[in-house]
């Protein structure tokens, strides 16, 4: 079971590398959960867990890669989807004390995907958000 941040990052980056072009570096990657506030989902217990997906989000100079993560073991399962960086829009960035969040939008999606990131990933989140030109407070 991957519980250390560096282990999760290493395993997810190895999976994300399958979608990279030769010589394309990963700028940053964060472990994120989808859905509304994590506080609310925890209050709903097991029922709340049904509405959450776990991803490792990696960004490169050309694309963004979403790696689906196993909710129990924190190991990467598969590459869920990728998108060219030019087609992605990041909005509603909220840097909070414990759970920061932002919305991810592509032209193909009808509504944005809310991603919540824990504070232990703050440094990586700042790098990821900075890759989109969004000011980091």
Short mmCIF file of N, CA and C in Angstrom, two decimals:
data_model
loop_
_atom_site.label_atom_id
_atom_site.label_comp_id
_atom_site.label_asym_id
_atom_site.label_seq_id
_atom_site.Cartn_x
_atom_site.Cartn_y
_atom_site.Cartn_z
N UNK A 1 0.85 -1.18 0.00
CA UNK A 1 0.00 0.00 0.00
C UNK A 1 0.89 1.24 0.00
N UNK A 2 0.62 2.13 -0.92
CA UNK A 2 1.37 3.37 -1.01
C UNK A 2 0.74 4.40 -0.08
N UNK A 3 1.47 4.78 0.95
CA UNK A 3 0.95 5.77 1.88
C UNK A 3 1.85 7.00 1.92
N UNK A 4 3.11 6.85 1.61
CA UNK A 4 4.01 8.00 1.61
C UNK A 4 3.82 8.81 0.34
N UNK A 5 3.89 10.10 0.48
CA UNK A 5 3.71 11.00 -0.65
C UNK A 5 4.69 10.69 -1.78
N UNK A 6 5.94 10.48 -1.46
CA UNK A 6 6.95 10.22 -2.49
C UNK A 6 6.68 8.90 -3.22
N UNK A 7 6.18 7.89 -2.51
CA UNK A 7 5.86 6.61 -3.14
C UNK A 7 4.68 6.77 -4.09
N UNK A 8 3.65 7.48 -3.66
CA UNK A 8 2.49 7.73 -4.52
C UNK A 8 2.93 8.49 -5.77
N UNK A 9 3.75 9.51 -5.57
CA UNK A 9 4.23 10.33 -6.68
C UNK A 9 5.05 9.50 -7.67
N UNK A 10 5.94 8.66 -7.16
CA UNK A 10 6.79 7.84 -8.03
C UNK A 10 5.94 6.85 -8.84
N UNK A 11 5.04 6.15 -8.19
CA UNK A 11 4.22 5.16 -8.88
C UNK A 11 3.30 5.82 -9.91
N UNK A 12 2.70 6.94 -9.56
CA UNK A 12 1.79 7.63 -10.48
C UNK A 12 2.56 8.24 -11.65
N UNK A 13 3.74 8.79 -11.40
CA UNK A 13 4.54 9.34 -12.48
C UNK A 13 4.99 8.24 -13.45
N UNK A 14 5.25 7.05 -12.95
CA UNK A 14 5.61 5.93 -13.82
C UNK A 14 4.43 5.57 -14.73
N UNK A 15 3.22 5.59 -14.19
CA UNK A 15 2.03 5.32 -14.99
C UNK A 15 1.81 6.45 -16.00
N UNK A 16 1.94 7.70 -15.56
CA UNK A 16 1.74 8.85 -16.44
C UNK A 16 2.76 8.88 -17.57
N UNK A 17 3.94 8.33 -17.33
CA UNK A 17 5.01 8.32 -18.34
C UNK A 17 4.59 7.57 -19.61
N UNK A 18 3.60 6.70 -19.50
CA UNK A 18 3.11 5.97 -20.67
C UNK A 18 2.46 6.91 -21.68
N UNK A 19 1.98 8.06 -21.23
CA UNK A 19 1.30 9.00 -22.12
C UNK A 19 2.21 10.12 -22.60
N UNK A 20 3.47 10.09 -22.18
CA UNK A 20 4.40 11.17 -22.52
C UNK A 20 5.03 10.96 -23.89
N UNK A 21 5.33 12.09 -24.55
CA UNK A 21 6.13 12.06 -25.76
C UNK A 21 7.60 11.91 -25.35
N UNK A 22 8.45 11.39 -26.22
CA UNK A 22 9.88 11.26 -25.86
C UNK A 22 10.47 12.62 -25.45
N UNK A 23 11.11 12.63 -24.30
CA UNK A 23 11.75 13.83 -23.78
C UNK A 23 10.82 14.83 -23.11
N UNK A 24 9.54 14.50 -23.01
CA UNK A 24 8.57 15.41 -22.38
C UNK A 24 8.62 15.24 -20.86
N UNK A 25 8.97 16.30 -20.12
CA UNK A 25 9.07 16.19 -18.66
C UNK A 25 7.73 16.44 -17.96
N UNK A 26 7.57 15.88 -16.80
CA UNK A 26 6.41 16.19 -15.95
C UNK A 26 6.80 17.39 -15.10
N UNK A 27 6.05 18.48 -15.23
CA UNK A 27 6.32 19.70 -14.46
C UNK A 27 5.94 19.49 -13.00
N UNK A 28 4.74 18.97 -12.80
CA UNK A 28 4.25 18.75 -11.45
C UNK A 28 3.11 17.75 -11.47
N UNK A 29 2.82 17.18 -10.32
CA UNK A 29 1.70 16.26 -10.18
C UNK A 29 1.15 16.30 -8.77
N UNK A 30 -0.17 16.19 -8.65
CA UNK A 30 -0.82 16.22 -7.34
C UNK A 30 -1.83 15.09 -7.23
N UNK A 31 -2.03 14.64 -6.01
CA UNK A 31 -3.04 13.64 -5.69
C UNK A 31 -4.30 14.41 -5.33
N UNK A 32 -5.38 14.16 -6.05
CA UNK A 32 -6.60 14.95 -5.86
C UNK A 32 -7.82 14.04 -5.80
N UNK A 33 -8.86 14.55 -5.16
CA UNK A 33 -10.14 13.85 -5.12
C UNK A 33 -11.20 14.76 -5.74
N UNK A 34 -12.15 14.14 -6.41
CA UNK A 34 -13.21 14.91 -7.05
C UNK A 34 -14.37 15.09 -6.09
N UNK A 35 -15.32 15.88 -6.53
CA UNK A 35 -16.55 16.03 -5.75
C UNK A 35 -16.59 17.31 -4.96
N UNK A 36 -17.69 17.49 -4.22
CA UNK A 36 -17.81 18.68 -3.38
C UNK A 36 -16.80 18.62 -2.23
N UNK A 37 -16.98 19.43 -1.28
CA UNK A 37 -16.06 19.54 -0.15
C UNK A 37 -15.75 18.17 0.49
N UNK A 38 -14.48 17.88 0.73
CA UNK A 38 -14.13 16.63 1.43
C UNK A 38 -14.74 16.56 2.82
N UNK A 39 -14.95 17.72 3.44
CA UNK A 39 -15.57 17.74 4.76
C UNK A 39 -16.99 17.17 4.68
N UNK A 40 -17.73 17.57 3.66
CA UNK A 40 -19.10 17.09 3.47
C UNK A 40 -19.09 15.59 3.17
N UNK A 41 -18.21 15.16 2.29
CA UNK A 41 -18.17 13.74 1.92
C UNK A 41 -17.81 12.86 3.11
N UNK A 42 -16.96 13.35 4.00
CA UNK A 42 -16.63 12.59 5.21
C UNK A 42 -17.84 12.49 6.14
N UNK A 43 -18.65 13.52 6.19
CA UNK A 43 -19.85 13.49 7.03
C UNK A 43 -20.85 12.45 6.53
N UNK A 44 -20.83 12.18 5.23
CA UNK A 44 -21.75 11.20 4.66
C UNK A 44 -21.23 9.76 4.78
N UNK A 45 -20.02 9.61 5.27
CA UNK A 45 -19.45 8.28 5.50
C UNK A 45 -19.25 7.48 4.23
N UNK A 46 -19.60 6.20 4.27
CA UNK A 46 -19.42 5.33 3.11
C UNK A 46 -20.25 5.77 1.91
N UNK A 47 -21.41 6.32 2.17
CA UNK A 47 -22.24 6.82 1.09
C UNK A 47 -21.53 7.95 0.35
N UNK A 48 -20.86 8.82 1.07
CA UNK A 48 -20.12 9.92 0.47
C UNK A 48 -18.98 9.44 -0.41
N UNK A 49 -18.38 8.30 -0.05
CA UNK A 49 -17.26 7.76 -0.83
C UNK A 49 -17.69 7.33 -2.23
N UNK A 50 -18.97 7.05 -2.42
CA UNK A 50 -19.45 6.66 -3.74
C UNK A 50 -19.39 7.82 -4.74
N UNK A 51 -19.34 9.05 -4.23
CA UNK A 51 -19.35 10.23 -5.10
C UNK A 51 -17.96 10.79 -5.34
N UNK A 52 -16.94 10.11 -4.86
CA UNK A 52 -15.56 10.61 -4.95
C UNK A 52 -14.74 9.71 -5.87
N UNK A 53 -13.95 10.33 -6.72
CA UNK A 53 -12.95 9.62 -7.51
C UNK A 53 -11.59 10.15 -7.11
N UNK A 54 -10.58 9.28 -7.15
CA UNK A 54 -9.23 9.63 -6.77
C UNK A 54 -8.35 9.67 -8.02
N UNK A 55 -7.61 10.77 -8.19
CA UNK A 55 -6.75 10.94 -9.35
C UNK A 55 -5.39 11.46 -8.94
N UNK A 56 -4.41 11.15 -9.76
CA UNK A 56 -3.13 11.84 -9.72
C UNK A 56 -3.12 12.67 -10.99
N UNK A 57 -3.00 13.97 -10.84
CA UNK A 57 -3.05 14.88 -11.97
C UNK A 57 -1.63 15.36 -12.26
N UNK A 58 -1.12 15.01 -13.43
CA UNK A 58 0.23 15.41 -13.84
C UNK A 58 0.13 16.40 -14.99
N UNK A 59 0.97 17.41 -14.96
CA UNK A 59 0.99 18.40 -16.02
C UNK A 59 2.39 18.45 -16.64
N UNK A 60 2.41 18.54 -17.97
CA UNK A 60 3.66 18.66 -18.73
C UNK A 60 3.55 19.95 -19.54
N UNK A 61 4.60 20.35 -20.26
CA UNK A 61 4.48 21.55 -21.08
C UNK A 61 3.43 21.43 -22.19
N UNK A 62 3.07 20.20 -22.60
CA UNK A 62 2.12 20.02 -23.69
C UNK A 62 0.74 19.50 -23.27
N UNK A 63 0.63 18.80 -22.13
CA UNK A 63 -0.63 18.14 -21.81
C UNK A 63 -0.84 17.99 -20.30
N UNK A 64 -2.07 17.62 -19.97
CA UNK A 64 -2.42 17.28 -18.60
C UNK A 64 -2.88 15.82 -18.62
N UNK A 65 -2.44 15.06 -17.63
CA UNK A 65 -2.70 13.62 -17.58
C UNK A 65 -3.39 13.30 -16.26
N UNK A 66 -4.52 12.60 -16.34
CA UNK A 66 -5.25 12.15 -15.15
C UNK A 66 -5.04 10.64 -15.01
N UNK A 67 -4.41 10.24 -13.91
CA UNK A 67 -4.19 8.83 -13.60
C UNK A 67 -5.19 8.44 -12.53
N UNK A 68 -6.04 7.47 -12.83
CA UNK A 68 -7.03 6.97 -11.86
C UNK A 68 -6.29 6.20 -10.77
N UNK A 69 -6.59 6.50 -9.53
CA UNK A 69 -5.93 5.87 -8.39
C UNK A 69 -6.90 4.95 -7.65
N UNK A 70 -6.37 3.88 -7.08
CA UNK A 70 -7.16 2.96 -6.28
C UNK A 70 -7.47 3.63 -4.94
N UNK A 71 -8.72 3.65 -4.56
CA UNK A 71 -9.11 4.35 -3.33
C UNK A 71 -8.64 3.66 -2.06
N UNK A 72 -8.32 2.37 -2.11
CA UNK A 72 -7.87 1.65 -0.92
C UNK A 72 -6.34 1.68 -0.80
N UNK A 73 -5.65 1.31 -1.88
CA UNK A 73 -4.20 1.16 -1.82
C UNK A 73 -3.41 2.38 -2.29
N UNK A 74 -4.09 3.37 -2.87
CA UNK A 74 -3.44 4.56 -3.42
C UNK A 74 -2.47 4.24 -4.55
N UNK A 75 -2.63 3.11 -5.18
CA UNK A 75 -1.78 2.75 -6.33
C UNK A 75 -2.48 3.17 -7.62
N UNK A 76 -1.69 3.52 -8.64
CA UNK A 76 -2.31 3.88 -9.91
C UNK A 76 -2.97 2.70 -10.58
N UNK A 77 -4.17 2.93 -11.15
CA UNK A 77 -4.90 1.87 -11.85
C UNK A 77 -4.73 1.98 -13.36
N UNK A 78 -4.97 3.18 -13.89
CA UNK A 78 -4.92 3.38 -15.33
C UNK A 78 -4.88 4.87 -15.64
N UNK A 79 -4.53 5.19 -16.86
CA UNK A 79 -4.61 6.57 -17.30
C UNK A 79 -6.07 6.81 -17.68
N UNK A 80 -6.72 7.69 -16.94
CA UNK A 80 -8.14 7.95 -17.16
C UNK A 80 -8.35 8.77 -18.42
N UNK A 81 -7.62 9.87 -18.55
CA UNK A 81 -7.71 10.69 -19.74
C UNK A 81 -6.57 11.69 -19.78
N UNK A 82 -6.32 12.21 -20.97
CA UNK A 82 -5.33 13.25 -21.17
C UNK A 82 -5.96 14.35 -22.01
N UNK A 83 -5.39 15.54 -21.95
CA UNK A 83 -5.89 16.65 -22.76
C UNK A 83 -4.73 17.58 -23.07
N UNK A 84 -4.73 18.16 -24.28
CA UNK A 84 -3.70 19.15 -24.59
C UNK A 84 -3.83 20.35 -23.66
N UNK A 85 -2.72 20.88 -23.24
CA UNK A 85 -2.72 21.98 -22.28
C UNK A 85 -3.48 23.21 -22.81
N UNK A 86 -3.42 23.46 -24.11
CA UNK A 86 -4.08 24.63 -24.68
C UNK A 86 -5.60 24.54 -24.56
N UNK A 87 -6.16 23.35 -24.48
CA UNK A 87 -7.61 23.20 -24.44
C UNK A 87 -8.17 23.19 -23.02
N UNK A 88 -7.30 23.23 -22.02
CA UNK A 88 -7.72 23.12 -20.62
C UNK A 88 -7.83 24.50 -19.99
N UNK A 89 -8.85 24.66 -19.17
CA UNK A 89 -9.03 25.90 -18.42
C UNK A 89 -9.11 25.56 -16.94
N UNK A 90 -8.32 26.25 -16.15
CA UNK A 90 -8.34 26.10 -14.69
C UNK A 90 -9.01 27.36 -14.13
N UNK A 91 -9.98 27.16 -13.23
CA UNK A 91 -10.68 28.31 -12.65
C UNK A 91 -11.03 28.04 -11.20
N UNK A 92 -11.55 29.06 -10.54
CA UNK A 92 -12.01 28.97 -9.15
C UNK A 92 -10.96 28.36 -8.22
N UNK A 93 -9.73 28.76 -8.40
CA UNK A 93 -8.67 28.25 -7.52
C UNK A 93 -8.86 28.83 -6.13
N UNK A 94 -8.99 27.95 -5.14
CA UNK A 94 -9.18 28.35 -3.75
C UNK A 94 -8.10 27.69 -2.92
N UNK A 95 -7.13 28.47 -2.50
CA UNK A 95 -6.05 27.94 -1.67
C UNK A 95 -6.47 28.08 -0.22
N UNK A 96 -6.79 26.95 0.41
CA UNK A 96 -7.31 26.96 1.78
C UNK A 96 -6.29 26.33 2.73
N UNK A 97 -6.59 26.40 4.02
CA UNK A 97 -5.67 25.90 5.04
C UNK A 97 -5.45 24.39 4.95
N UNK A 98 -6.51 23.62 4.71
CA UNK A 98 -6.36 22.16 4.67
C UNK A 98 -6.66 21.59 3.29
N UNK A 99 -7.79 21.90 2.72
CA UNK A 99 -8.20 21.38 1.41
C UNK A 99 -8.33 22.52 0.40
N UNK A 100 -7.38 22.60 -0.50
CA UNK A 100 -7.47 23.57 -1.60
C UNK A 100 -8.29 22.94 -2.71
N UNK A 101 -8.84 23.78 -3.58
CA UNK A 101 -9.65 23.24 -4.68
C UNK A 101 -9.49 24.11 -5.93
N UNK A 102 -9.80 23.50 -7.08
CA UNK A 102 -9.86 24.23 -8.33
C UNK A 102 -10.78 23.48 -9.27
N UNK A 103 -11.24 24.17 -10.31
CA UNK A 103 -12.11 23.56 -11.32
C UNK A 103 -11.30 23.35 -12.59
N UNK A 104 -11.47 22.16 -13.17
CA UNK A 104 -10.81 21.77 -14.41
C UNK A 104 -11.88 21.69 -15.49
N UNK A 105 -11.66 22.39 -16.60
CA UNK A 105 -12.66 22.43 -17.67
C UNK A 105 -12.00 22.22 -19.02
N UNK A 106 -12.60 21.37 -19.84
CA UNK A 106 -12.19 21.21 -21.24
C UNK A 106 -13.40 21.54 -22.11
N UNK A 107 -13.16 21.88 -23.38
CA UNK A 107 -14.30 22.18 -24.25
C UNK A 107 -15.25 21.00 -24.43
N UNK A 108 -14.75 19.78 -24.30
CA UNK A 108 -15.60 18.59 -24.50
C UNK A 108 -16.54 18.34 -23.31
N UNK A 109 -16.20 18.85 -22.13
CA UNK A 109 -17.01 18.60 -20.94
C UNK A 109 -18.11 19.64 -20.80
N UNK A 110 -19.28 19.19 -20.34
CA UNK A 110 -20.40 20.10 -20.16
C UNK A 110 -20.23 20.98 -18.93
N UNK A 111 -19.68 20.41 -17.87
CA UNK A 111 -19.46 21.20 -16.66
C UNK A 111 -18.06 20.92 -16.11
N UNK A 112 -17.52 21.86 -15.35
CA UNK A 112 -16.16 21.67 -14.83
C UNK A 112 -16.10 20.58 -13.76
N UNK A 113 -14.93 20.01 -13.62
CA UNK A 113 -14.66 18.98 -12.61
C UNK A 113 -13.96 19.66 -11.44
N UNK A 114 -14.54 19.55 -10.25
CA UNK A 114 -13.92 20.13 -9.06
C UNK A 114 -12.91 19.13 -8.51
N UNK A 115 -11.70 19.61 -8.27
CA UNK A 115 -10.64 18.78 -7.70
C UNK A 115 -10.21 19.38 -6.36
N UNK A 116 -10.12 18.54 -5.35
CA UNK A 116 -9.70 18.94 -4.01
C UNK A 116 -8.34 18.34 -3.73
N UNK A 117 -7.44 19.17 -3.21
CA UNK A 117 -6.06 18.75 -2.97
C UNK A 117 -5.70 19.06 -1.52
N UNK A 118 -5.17 18.05 -0.82
CA UNK A 118 -4.78 18.21 0.57
C UNK A 118 -3.52 19.07 0.68
N UNK A 119 -3.34 19.69 1.84
CA UNK A 119 -2.22 20.63 2.01
C UNK A 119 -0.84 19.99 1.91
N UNK A 120 -0.71 18.67 2.10
CA UNK A 120 0.62 18.07 1.97
C UNK A 120 1.11 18.12 0.52
N UNK A 121 0.19 18.37 -0.41
CA UNK A 121 0.53 18.49 -1.83
C UNK A 121 0.58 19.96 -2.27
N UNK A 122 0.64 20.90 -1.33
CA UNK A 122 0.56 22.33 -1.63
C UNK A 122 1.67 22.80 -2.58
N UNK A 123 2.90 22.38 -2.35
CA UNK A 123 4.01 22.82 -3.20
C UNK A 123 3.79 22.35 -4.64
N UNK A 124 3.39 21.11 -4.82
CA UNK A 124 3.12 20.57 -6.15
C UNK A 124 1.90 21.24 -6.79
N UNK A 125 0.89 21.54 -5.97
CA UNK A 125 -0.31 22.21 -6.47
C UNK A 125 0.04 23.61 -6.99
N UNK A 126 0.87 24.34 -6.26
CA UNK A 126 1.29 25.66 -6.70
C UNK A 126 2.00 25.59 -8.05
N UNK A 127 2.84 24.58 -8.23
CA UNK A 127 3.56 24.40 -9.51
C UNK A 127 2.57 24.05 -10.63
N UNK A 128 1.60 23.18 -10.33
CA UNK A 128 0.61 22.78 -11.33
C UNK A 128 -0.24 23.98 -11.74
N UNK A 129 -0.74 24.72 -10.78
CA UNK A 129 -1.58 25.89 -11.06
C UNK A 129 -0.76 26.94 -11.80
N UNK A 130 0.50 27.11 -11.42
CA UNK A 130 1.37 28.08 -12.08
C UNK A 130 1.60 27.75 -13.55
N UNK A 131 1.56 26.46 -13.92
CA UNK A 131 1.75 26.05 -15.31
C UNK A 131 0.62 26.58 -16.20
N UNK A 132 -0.52 26.93 -15.61
CA UNK A 132 -1.65 27.46 -16.36
C UNK A 132 -1.71 28.99 -16.30
N UNK A 133 -0.73 29.60 -15.65
CA UNK A 133 -0.70 31.06 -15.56
C UNK A 133 -1.67 31.64 -14.55
N UNK A 134 -2.22 30.80 -13.70
CA UNK A 134 -3.13 31.28 -12.65
C UNK A 134 -2.29 31.79 -11.49
N UNK A 135 -2.54 32.99 -11.01
CA UNK A 135 -1.73 33.52 -9.90
C UNK A 135 -1.92 32.69 -8.63
N UNK A 136 -0.80 32.42 -7.97
CA UNK A 136 -0.82 31.64 -6.73
C UNK A 136 -0.60 32.63 -5.58
N UNK A 137 -1.55 32.65 -4.65
CA UNK A 137 -1.48 33.59 -3.54
C UNK A 137 -0.51 33.13 -2.48
#
